[in-house]
Each structure stands twice: as C-alpha cells, then as structure tokens.
mmCIF file with all atom_site columns, C-alpha atoms in Angstrom:
data_model
loop_
_atom_site.group_PDB
_atom_site.id
_atom_site.type_symbol
_atom_site.label_atom_id
_atom_site.label_alt_id
_atom_site.label_comp_id
_atom_site.label_asym_id
_atom_site.label_entity_id
_atom_site.label_seq_id
_atom_site.pdbx_PDB_ins_code
_atom_site.Cartn_x
_atom_site.Cartn_y
_atom_site.Cartn_z
_atom_site.occupancy
_atom_site.B_iso_or_equiv
_atom_site.pdbx_formal_charge
_atom_site.auth_seq_id
_atom_site.auth_comp_id
_atom_site.auth_asym_id
_atom_site.auth_atom_id
_atom_site.pdbx_PDB_model_num
ATOM 1   C CA . MET A 1 1   ? 0.000   0.000   0.000   1.00 48.00 ? 618 MET A CA 1
ATOM 2   C CA . ASP A 1 2   ? 1.309   3.462   -0.920  1.00 53.00 ? 619 ASP A CA 1
ATOM 3   C CA . LYS A 1 3   ? 2.337   5.227   2.312   1.00 57.00 ? 620 LYS A CA 1
ATOM 4   C CA . GLU A 1 4   ? 1.419   8.623   0.840   1.00 59.00 ? 621 GLU A CA 1
ATOM 5   C CA . LEU A 1 5   ? -2.183  7.456   0.376   1.00 56.00 ? 622 LEU A CA 1
ATOM 6   C CA . ILE A 1 6   ? -2.316  6.126   3.908   1.00 58.00 ? 623 ILE A CA 1
ATOM 7   C CA . LEU A 1 7   ? -0.942  9.365   5.355   1.00 62.00 ? 624 LEU A CA 1
ATOM 8   C CA . GLU A 1 8   ? -3.491  11.429  3.432   1.00 67.00 ? 625 GLU A CA 1
ATOM 9   C CA . ILE A 1 9   ? -6.084  12.496  5.984   1.00 70.00 ? 626 ILE A CA 1
ATOM 10  C CA . PRO A 1 10  ? -9.710  12.335  4.812   1.00 70.00 ? 627 PRO A CA 1
ATOM 11  C CA . SER A 1 11  ? -12.106 15.200  5.452   1.00 71.00 ? 628 SER A CA 1
ATOM 12  C CA . ASN A 1 12  ? -15.857 15.218  5.745   1.00 71.00 ? 629 ASN A CA 1
ATOM 13  C CA . HIS A 1 13  ? -17.644 17.247  3.099   1.00 66.00 ? 630 HIS A CA 1
ATOM 14  C CA . THR A 1 14  ? -21.161 16.066  3.934   1.00 64.00 ? 631 THR A CA 1
ATOM 15  C CA . GLU A 1 15  ? -23.368 16.286  7.007   1.00 62.00 ? 632 GLU A CA 1
ATOM 16  C CA . ALA A 1 16  ? -24.639 12.781  6.175   1.00 52.00 ? 633 ALA A CA 1
ATOM 17  C CA . ALA A 1 17  ? -21.397 11.281  7.441   1.00 53.00 ? 634 ALA A CA 1
ATOM 18  C CA . ILE A 1 18  ? -21.553 12.696  10.969  1.00 72.00 ? 635 ILE A CA 1
ATOM 19  C CA . VAL A 1 19  ? -22.464 9.666   13.022  1.00 81.00 ? 636 VAL A CA 1
ATOM 20  C CA . PRO A 1 20  ? -24.054 10.113  16.469  1.00 85.00 ? 637 PRO A CA 1
ATOM 21  C CA . PHE A 1 21  ? -21.550 9.336   19.214  1.00 86.00 ? 638 PHE A CA 1
ATOM 22  C CA . SER A 1 22  ? -23.912 6.805   20.819  1.00 88.00 ? 639 SER A CA 1
ATOM 23  C CA . PHE A 1 23  ? -24.089 4.832   17.559  1.00 89.00 ? 640 PHE A CA 1
ATOM 24  C CA . PHE A 1 24  ? -20.327 4.934   17.191  1.00 87.00 ? 641 PHE A CA 1
ATOM 25  C CA . ILE A 1 25  ? -19.564 3.619   20.670  1.00 88.00 ? 642 ILE A CA 1
ATOM 26  C CA . ASN A 1 26  ? -22.305 0.990   20.480  1.00 90.00 ? 643 ASN A CA 1
ATOM 27  C CA . GLU A 1 27  ? -20.590 -0.468  17.404  1.00 89.00 ? 644 GLU A CA 1
ATOM 28  C CA . THR A 1 28  ? -16.916 -0.192  18.336  1.00 88.00 ? 645 THR A CA 1
ATOM 29  C CA . THR A 1 29  ? -14.463 1.159   20.869  1.00 88.00 ? 646 THR A CA 1
ATOM 30  C CA . LEU A 1 30  ? -13.127 4.655   20.474  1.00 92.00 ? 647 LEU A CA 1
ATOM 31  C CA . ASN A 1 31  ? -9.988  5.803   22.273  1.00 96.00 ? 648 ASN A CA 1
ATOM 32  C CA . TRP A 1 32  ? -8.970  9.453   22.634  1.00 97.00 ? 649 TRP A CA 1
ATOM 33  C CA . ASN A 1 33  ? -6.584  9.373   19.675  1.00 97.00 ? 650 ASN A CA 1
ATOM 34  C CA . GLU A 1 34  ? -9.294  7.897   17.426  1.00 96.00 ? 651 GLU A CA 1
ATOM 35  C CA . LEU A 1 35  ? -11.727 10.544  18.658  1.00 95.00 ? 652 LEU A CA 1
ATOM 36  C CA . TYR A 1 36  ? -9.108  13.188  17.815  1.00 96.00 ? 653 TYR A CA 1
ATOM 37  C CA . PHE A 1 37  ? -8.816  11.711  14.301  1.00 94.00 ? 654 PHE A CA 1
ATOM 38  C CA . GLY A 1 38  ? -12.606 11.952  13.971  1.00 92.00 ? 655 GLY A CA 1
ATOM 39  C CA . VAL A 1 39  ? -12.724 15.574  15.132  1.00 92.00 ? 656 VAL A CA 1
ATOM 40  C CA . GLU A 1 40  ? -9.788  16.614  12.940  1.00 92.00 ? 657 GLU A CA 1
ATOM 41  C CA . THR A 1 41  ? -11.380 15.023  9.860   1.00 88.00 ? 658 THR A CA 1
ATOM 42  C CA . GLY A 1 42  ? -14.865 16.380  10.578  1.00 87.00 ? 659 GLY A CA 1
ATOM 43  C CA . PHE A 1 43  ? -16.479 12.959  10.969  1.00 87.00 ? 660 PHE A CA 1
ATOM 44  C CA . LEU A 1 44  ? -16.978 13.676  14.672  1.00 89.00 ? 661 LEU A CA 1
ATOM 45  C CA . THR A 1 45  ? -17.746 17.048  16.237  1.00 89.00 ? 662 THR A CA 1
ATOM 46  C CA . LEU A 1 46  ? -16.377 18.910  19.227  1.00 91.00 ? 663 LEU A CA 1
ATOM 47  C CA . GLN A 1 47  ? -19.540 17.849  21.080  1.00 92.00 ? 664 GLN A CA 1
ATOM 48  C CA . HIS A 1 48  ? -18.272 14.269  20.826  1.00 92.00 ? 665 HIS A CA 1
ATOM 49  C CA . VAL A 1 49  ? -15.285 15.308  22.983  1.00 95.00 ? 666 VAL A CA 1
ATOM 50  C CA . VAL A 1 50  ? -17.688 16.252  25.784  1.00 96.00 ? 667 VAL A CA 1
ATOM 51  C CA . GLU A 1 51  ? -19.719 13.059  25.320  1.00 94.00 ? 668 GLU A CA 1
ATOM 52  C CA . LYS A 1 52  ? -16.595 10.874  25.559  1.00 95.00 ? 669 LYS A CA 1
ATOM 53  C CA . ALA A 1 53  ? -15.382 12.792  28.609  1.00 96.00 ? 670 ALA A CA 1
ATOM 54  C CA . GLU A 1 54  ? -18.802 12.429  30.282  1.00 96.00 ? 671 GLU A CA 1
ATOM 55  C CA . MET A 1 55  ? -18.818 8.709   29.535  1.00 95.00 ? 672 MET A CA 1
ATOM 56  C CA . GLU A 1 56  ? -15.338 8.183   30.975  1.00 95.00 ? 673 GLU A CA 1
ATOM 57  C CA . ALA A 1 57  ? -15.987 10.365  34.025  1.00 95.00 ? 674 ALA A CA 1
ATOM 58  C CA . SER A 1 58  ? -19.099 8.337   34.851  1.00 95.00 ? 675 SER A CA 1
ATOM 59  C CA . THR A 1 59  ? -17.663 4.853   34.211  1.00 94.00 ? 676 THR A CA 1
ATOM 60  C CA . GLN A 1 60  ? -13.977 4.990   35.181  1.00 93.00 ? 677 GLN A CA 1
ATOM 61  C CA . GLN A 1 61  ? -12.211 5.688   38.452  1.00 92.00 ? 678 GLN A CA 1
ATOM 62  C CA . ASP A 1 62  ? -8.825  7.259   37.746  1.00 92.00 ? 679 ASP A CA 1
ATOM 63  C CA . VAL A 1 63  ? -9.827  9.825   35.143  1.00 95.00 ? 680 VAL A CA 1
ATOM 64  C CA . PRO A 1 64  ? -7.245  12.469  34.174  1.00 95.00 ? 681 PRO A CA 1
ATOM 65  C CA . GLU A 1 65  ? -8.053  15.994  35.317  1.00 95.00 ? 682 GLU A CA 1
ATOM 66  C CA . SER A 1 66  ? -8.350  17.239  31.727  1.00 95.00 ? 683 SER A CA 1
ATOM 67  C CA . VAL A 1 67  ? -11.020 14.591  30.997  1.00 96.00 ? 684 VAL A CA 1
ATOM 68  C CA . LEU A 1 68  ? -12.982 15.599  34.124  1.00 95.00 ? 685 LEU A CA 1
ATOM 69  C CA . GLU A 1 69  ? -12.805 19.253  33.103  1.00 95.00 ? 686 GLU A CA 1
ATOM 70  C CA . ALA A 1 70  ? -14.064 18.423  29.602  1.00 96.00 ? 687 ALA A CA 1
ATOM 71  C CA . SER A 1 71  ? -16.938 16.398  31.062  1.00 95.00 ? 688 SER A CA 1
ATOM 72  C CA . PHE A 1 72  ? -18.358 19.512  32.754  1.00 95.00 ? 689 PHE A CA 1
ATOM 73  C CA . LEU A 1 73  ? -18.537 21.582  29.566  1.00 94.00 ? 690 LEU A CA 1
ATOM 74  C CA . LEU A 1 74  ? -21.775 22.311  27.753  1.00 91.00 ? 691 LEU A CA 1
ATOM 75  C CA . LYS A 1 75  ? -21.924 20.901  24.243  1.00 87.00 ? 692 LYS A CA 1
ATOM 76  C CA . ASP A 1 76  ? -22.516 24.321  22.675  1.00 89.00 ? 693 ASP A CA 1
ATOM 77  C CA . GLU A 1 77  ? -19.373 25.882  24.232  1.00 93.00 ? 694 GLU A CA 1
ATOM 78  C CA . GLU A 1 78  ? -17.210 25.224  21.179  1.00 92.00 ? 695 GLU A CA 1
ATOM 79  C CA . ASP A 1 79  ? -14.413 27.621  22.162  1.00 95.00 ? 696 ASP A CA 1
ATOM 80  C CA . GLU A 1 80  ? -14.168 26.020  25.601  1.00 96.00 ? 697 GLU A CA 1
ATOM 81  C CA . ILE A 1 81  ? -14.285 22.519  24.112  1.00 96.00 ? 698 ILE A CA 1
ATOM 82  C CA . GLU A 1 82  ? -11.456 23.454  21.728  1.00 96.00 ? 699 GLU A CA 1
ATOM 83  C CA . LYS A 1 83  ? -9.410  24.638  24.731  1.00 97.00 ? 700 LYS A CA 1
ATOM 84  C CA . ALA A 1 84  ? -10.248 21.388  26.543  1.00 97.00 ? 701 ALA A CA 1
ATOM 85  C CA . LEU A 1 85  ? -9.122  19.412  23.484  1.00 96.00 ? 702 LEU A CA 1
ATOM 86  C CA . GLN A 1 86  ? -5.804  21.274  23.505  1.00 97.00 ? 703 GLN A CA 1
ATOM 87  C CA . ASN A 1 87  ? -5.517  20.567  27.243  1.00 97.00 ? 704 ASN A CA 1
ATOM 88  C CA . LEU A 1 88  ? -6.098  16.837  26.579  1.00 97.00 ? 705 LEU A CA 1
ATOM 89  C CA . ILE A 1 89  ? -3.192  17.001  24.122  1.00 97.00 ? 706 ILE A CA 1
ATOM 90  C CA . LYS A 1 90  ? -1.018  18.968  26.558  1.00 97.00 ? 707 LYS A CA 1
ATOM 91  C CA . GLN A 1 91  ? -1.644  16.415  29.337  1.00 96.00 ? 708 GLN A CA 1
ATOM 92  C CA . GLY A 1 92  ? -0.870  13.492  27.015  1.00 96.00 ? 709 GLY A CA 1
ATOM 93  C CA . VAL A 1 93  ? -4.389  12.029  26.955  1.00 96.00 ? 710 VAL A CA 1
ATOM 94  C CA . ILE A 1 94  ? -4.316  12.618  23.195  1.00 97.00 ? 711 ILE A CA 1
ATOM 95  C CA . VAL A 1 95  ? -1.102  12.164  21.216  1.00 96.00 ? 712 VAL A CA 1
ATOM 96  C CA . LYS A 1 96  ? -1.262  14.733  18.416  1.00 94.00 ? 713 LYS A CA 1
ATOM 97  C CA . GLN A 1 97  ? 1.489   12.944  16.453  1.00 94.00 ? 714 GLN A CA 1
ATOM 98  C CA . CYS A 1 98  ? -0.829  9.950   15.967  1.00 92.00 ? 715 CYS A CA 1
ATOM 99  C CA . LEU A 1 99  ? -2.035  11.687  12.794  1.00 91.00 ? 716 LEU A CA 1
ATOM 100 C CA . GLU A 1 100 ? 1.447   11.155  11.340  1.00 91.00 ? 717 GLU A CA 1
ATOM 101 C CA . ASP A 1 101 ? 1.549   7.401   12.019  1.00 91.00 ? 718 ASP A CA 1
ATOM 102 C CA . ALA A 1 102 ? 0.661   5.309   8.940   1.00 86.00 ? 719 ALA A CA 1
ATOM 103 C CA . GLU A 1 103 ? -0.479  2.257   10.914  1.00 88.00 ? 720 GLU A CA 1
ATOM 104 C CA . PHE A 1 104 ? -2.728  4.361   13.156  1.00 91.00 ? 721 PHE A CA 1
ATOM 105 C CA . LEU A 1 105 ? -4.201  6.219   10.181  1.00 87.00 ? 722 LEU A CA 1
ATOM 106 C CA . GLN A 1 106 ? -4.926  3.030   8.253   1.00 84.00 ? 723 GLN A CA 1
ATOM 107 C CA . LYS A 1 107 ? -6.680  1.525   11.279  1.00 86.00 ? 724 LYS A CA 1
ATOM 108 C CA . CYS A 1 108 ? -8.710  4.709   11.833  1.00 88.00 ? 725 CYS A CA 1
ATOM 109 C CA . LYS A 1 109 ? -9.684  4.974   8.188   1.00 85.00 ? 726 LYS A CA 1
ATOM 110 C CA . ARG A 1 110 ? -10.997 1.402   8.174   1.00 83.00 ? 727 ARG A CA 1
ATOM 111 C CA . LYS A 1 111 ? -12.851 1.883   11.442  1.00 87.00 ? 728 LYS A CA 1
ATOM 112 C CA . PHE A 1 112 ? -14.428 5.187   10.471  1.00 87.00 ? 729 PHE A CA 1
ATOM 113 C CA . LEU A 1 113 ? -15.314 4.069   6.950   1.00 83.00 ? 730 LEU A CA 1
ATOM 114 C CA . TYR A 1 114 ? -16.989 0.944   8.335   1.00 84.00 ? 731 TYR A CA 1
ATOM 115 C CA . ILE A 1 115 ? -18.977 2.855   10.987  1.00 87.00 ? 732 ILE A CA 1
ATOM 116 C CA . ILE A 1 116 ? -20.018 5.585   8.537   1.00 83.00 ? 733 ILE A CA 1
ATOM 117 C CA . MET A 1 117 ? -21.078 3.011   5.927   1.00 81.00 ? 734 MET A CA 1
ATOM 118 C CA . LEU A 1 118 ? -22.991 1.043   8.600   1.00 85.00 ? 735 LEU A CA 1
ATOM 119 C CA . TRP A 1 119 ? -24.733 4.226   9.771   1.00 83.00 ? 736 TRP A CA 1
ATOM 120 C CA . LEU A 1 120 ? -25.630 5.272   6.224   1.00 79.00 ? 737 LEU A CA 1
ATOM 121 C CA . TYR A 1 121 ? -26.769 1.726   5.367   1.00 78.00 ? 738 TYR A CA 1
ATOM 122 C CA . GLN A 1 122 ? -29.159 1.711   8.307   1.00 81.00 ? 739 GLN A CA 1
ATOM 123 C CA . GLN A 1 123 ? -30.406 5.185   7.395   1.00 75.00 ? 740 GLN A CA 1
ATOM 124 C CA . ASN A 1 124 ? -30.851 4.099   3.773   1.00 69.00 ? 741 ASN A CA 1
ATOM 125 C CA . CYS A 1 125 ? -32.853 1.051   4.861   1.00 64.00 ? 742 CYS A CA 1
ATOM 126 C CA . GLU A 1 126 ? -35.110 3.409   6.811   1.00 61.00 ? 743 GLU A CA 1
ATOM 127 C CA . SER A 1 127 ? -35.827 5.170   3.480   1.00 51.00 ? 744 SER A CA 1
ATOM 128 C CA . ILE A 1 128 ? -33.497 8.107   3.988   1.00 52.00 ? 745 ILE A CA 1
ATOM 129 C CA . SER A 1 129 ? -31.902 7.817   0.585   1.00 59.00 ? 746 SER A CA 1
ATOM 130 C CA . VAL A 1 130 ? -28.163 8.217   0.206   1.00 61.00 ? 747 VAL A CA 1
ATOM 131 C CA . SER A 1 131 ? -26.948 8.800   -3.330  1.00 63.00 ? 748 SER A CA 1
ATOM 132 C CA . ASN A 1 132 ? -24.259 6.724   -4.978  1.00 59.00 ? 749 ASN A CA 1
ATOM 133 C CA . ALA A 1 133 ? -22.293 9.906   -5.588  1.00 62.00 ? 750 ALA A CA 1
ATOM 134 C CA . THR A 1 134 ? -22.245 10.662  -1.849  1.00 67.00 ? 751 THR A CA 1
ATOM 135 C CA . LEU A 1 135 ? -21.105 7.118   -1.069  1.00 68.00 ? 752 LEU A CA 1
ATOM 136 C CA . TYR A 1 136 ? -18.432 7.176   -3.762  1.00 61.00 ? 753 TYR A CA 1
ATOM 137 C CA . ARG A 1 137 ? -17.020 10.500  -2.520  1.00 65.00 ? 754 ARG A CA 1
ATOM 138 C CA . LEU A 1 138 ? -16.927 9.150   1.031   1.00 67.00 ? 755 LEU A CA 1
ATOM 139 C CA . ILE A 1 139 ? -15.150 5.951   0.021   1.00 67.00 ? 756 ILE A CA 1
ATOM 140 C CA . TRP A 1 140 ? -12.679 7.812   -2.177  1.00 63.00 ? 757 TRP A CA 1
ATOM 141 C CA . ASN A 1 141 ? -11.970 10.211  0.683   1.00 64.00 ? 758 ASN A CA 1
ATOM 142 C CA . PHE A 1 142 ? -10.712 7.259   2.752   1.00 65.00 ? 759 PHE A CA 1
ATOM 143 C CA . LYS A 1 143 ? -8.209  6.031   0.156   1.00 62.00 ? 760 LYS A CA 1
ATOM 144 C CA . GLY A 1 144 ? -5.407  4.083   1.698   1.00 54.00 ? 761 GLY A CA 1
ATOM 145 C CA . GLY A 1 145 ? -7.625  2.463   4.315   1.00 52.00 ? 762 GLY A CA 1
ATOM 146 C CA . PHE A 1 146 ? -9.175  -0.117  2.031   1.00 58.00 ? 763 PHE A CA 1
ATOM 147 C CA . SER A 1 147 ? -9.689  -3.812  2.419   1.00 59.00 ? 764 SER A CA 1
ATOM 148 C CA . ASP A 1 148 ? -10.619 -6.119  -0.469  1.00 62.00 ? 765 ASP A CA 1
ATOM 149 C CA . ALA A 1 149 ? -14.248 -5.787  0.629   1.00 62.00 ? 766 ALA A CA 1
ATOM 150 C CA . THR A 1 150 ? -13.985 -2.003  0.297   1.00 62.00 ? 767 THR A CA 1
ATOM 151 C CA . TYR A 1 151 ? -12.660 -2.239  -3.273  1.00 62.00 ? 768 TYR A CA 1
ATOM 152 C CA . GLU A 1 152 ? -15.547 -4.541  -4.216  1.00 66.00 ? 769 GLU A CA 1
ATOM 153 C CA . PHE A 1 153 ? -18.060 -2.202  -2.602  1.00 67.00 ? 770 PHE A CA 1
ATOM 154 C CA . GLU A 1 154 ? -16.488 0.827   -4.284  1.00 65.00 ? 771 GLU A CA 1
ATOM 155 C CA . HIS A 1 155 ? -16.948 -0.900  -7.657  1.00 64.00 ? 772 HIS A CA 1
ATOM 156 C CA . ALA A 1 156 ? -20.608 -1.613  -6.857  1.00 67.00 ? 773 ALA A CA 1
ATOM 157 C CA . VAL A 1 157 ? -21.174 2.015   -5.833  1.00 65.00 ? 774 VAL A CA 1
ATOM 158 C CA . SER A 1 158 ? -19.810 3.247   -9.149  1.00 64.00 ? 775 SER A CA 1
ATOM 159 C CA . THR A 1 159 ? -21.727 0.763   -11.337 1.00 66.00 ? 776 THR A CA 1
ATOM 160 C CA . MET A 1 160 ? -25.050 -0.133  -9.670  1.00 63.00 ? 777 MET A CA 1
ATOM 161 C CA . ASP A 1 161 ? -28.278 1.736   -9.033  1.00 64.00 ? 778 ASP A CA 1
ATOM 162 C CA . VAL A 1 162 ? -29.446 1.966   -5.425  1.00 59.00 ? 779 VAL A CA 1
ATOM 163 C CA . ASP A 1 163 ? -31.858 -0.947  -5.329  1.00 67.00 ? 780 ASP A CA 1
ATOM 164 C CA . ALA A 1 164 ? -32.275 -4.263  -3.519  1.00 68.00 ? 781 ALA A CA 1
ATOM 165 C CA . ALA A 1 165 ? -29.242 -5.827  -5.256  1.00 71.00 ? 782 ALA A CA 1
ATOM 166 C CA . PHE A 1 166 ? -27.082 -2.854  -4.330  1.00 70.00 ? 783 PHE A CA 1
ATOM 167 C CA . LEU A 1 167 ? -28.242 -3.037  -0.710  1.00 74.00 ? 784 LEU A CA 1
ATOM 168 C CA . GLU A 1 168 ? -27.241 -6.715  -0.679  1.00 76.00 ? 785 GLU A CA 1
ATOM 169 C CA . VAL A 1 169 ? -23.729 -5.821  -1.867  1.00 75.00 ? 786 VAL A CA 1
ATOM 170 C CA . TRP A 1 170 ? -23.590 -3.081  0.761   1.00 76.00 ? 787 TRP A CA 1
ATOM 171 C CA . ALA A 1 171 ? -24.700 -5.511  3.489   1.00 80.00 ? 788 ALA A CA 1
ATOM 172 C CA . ALA A 1 172 ? -22.090 -8.050  2.332   1.00 80.00 ? 789 ALA A CA 1
ATOM 173 C CA . TYR A 1 173 ? -19.365 -5.397  2.603   1.00 78.00 ? 790 TYR A CA 1
ATOM 174 C CA . LEU A 1 174 ? -20.449 -4.554  6.157   1.00 83.00 ? 791 LEU A CA 1
ATOM 175 C CA . LYS A 1 175 ? -20.584 -8.218  7.141   1.00 84.00 ? 792 LYS A CA 1
ATOM 176 C CA . GLU A 1 176 ? -17.133 -8.955  5.732   1.00 80.00 ? 793 GLU A CA 1
ATOM 177 C CA . GLU A 1 177 ? -15.556 -5.947  7.434   1.00 79.00 ? 794 GLU A CA 1
ATOM 178 C CA . LYS A 1 178 ? -17.113 -6.877  10.774  1.00 80.00 ? 795 LYS A CA 1
ATOM 179 C CA . GLU A 1 179 ? -15.970 -10.496 10.423  1.00 74.00 ? 796 GLU A CA 1
ATOM 180 C CA . LEU A 1 180 ? -12.405 -9.351  9.857   1.00 65.00 ? 797 LEU A CA 1
ATOM 181 C CA . LYS A 1 181 ? -12.580 -8.237  13.498  1.00 58.00 ? 798 LYS A CA 1
ATOM 182 C CA . ARG A 1 182 ? -10.461 -5.239  12.764  1.00 56.00 ? 799 ARG A CA 1
ATOM 183 C CA . ILE A 1 183 ? -13.153 -2.843  13.812  1.00 53.00 ? 800 ILE A CA 1
#
C-alpha cells in the first residue's frame, strides 16, 4: 500500500457522514486518539469530545483531570471545548502525532469508513436515501484504508443503481468488514 495514500487524511464534506456518538460507541471502541482523528477530519464534532469525557468520568475511576474538566462543559461551548481538546493534548491524553503514524491512520480509516457506511446503510434502509455519488465521494476520501471488501463495494457504488441488489452488496461489505474483526 502506498504510504502517501495512507498518510493522506480524509475530510468530511457532507453532514450525512456525521455519526451520532452513541451509535459509534455501540458499534466499536473509540480511544482518545481515534476521537481526535474523527474531530480533525470532521467525521466527529467537538460535542463528541464532551460526550466521551462524560462517559469516561461516569464509568472509570482514575480519570485524568483534563477529561474531568471536559466532562463539565456544555456541548454548545465550542471555544471552551477546543481549549479542553488542547488541554487533553497537553496532558498526554491525546497524542497529536498519531495523525502522522501510517499504521494508526490506516486503522482509523478502516474503522471510520466501516462505521459511517454502517450508519448510512441503516439510514438508507429506513428510506433516507443516500446517493451513490455521496457514497463514492466518502469511500474515495478514505483512500489508503481499504480492504478487499472495500474495493468490491467501491466498484458496486460506481456501477449499480441503489436498489435491492445494491443493498445486498452493501450488506455483504459490512458483514465482511465486521468479520475481519479489525473494527
């Protein structure tokens, strides 16, 4: 795999790809560095920082001071949340250099692409239509984080209409990614 592609950070250009934090953590684990990746790419919001901090403060015992401070913020205090995020970096809860690590980025890309595609699949099945163009742009944005299943799904997105057969291909992609247990 081309290291330049892996190191290329995706960015979210569509509101459709912002997954609720509760959905994300119900489907997979999310450490602080992965959350930072999500915020930096726009696939998670600053409000997710507060939600993660609240979750940790209520479920763990030895929580770093910076996490406790973030847990008390209101979700609409974006300037304060940004300061809290910088404090999490300063205290070493988040390692900013993780965004320069190819292995970390590849893992994050696969995880985020899977969760976003799962979220959109479930929304699509509830008749909130997602266009092929939106899906294709999202997949392309994650280049360098692909599995064989992703390449097959990308081909289906570019050649099939959104119908029952397409949804079957989409479901097969999700199943294969989950079975790889890399998520």
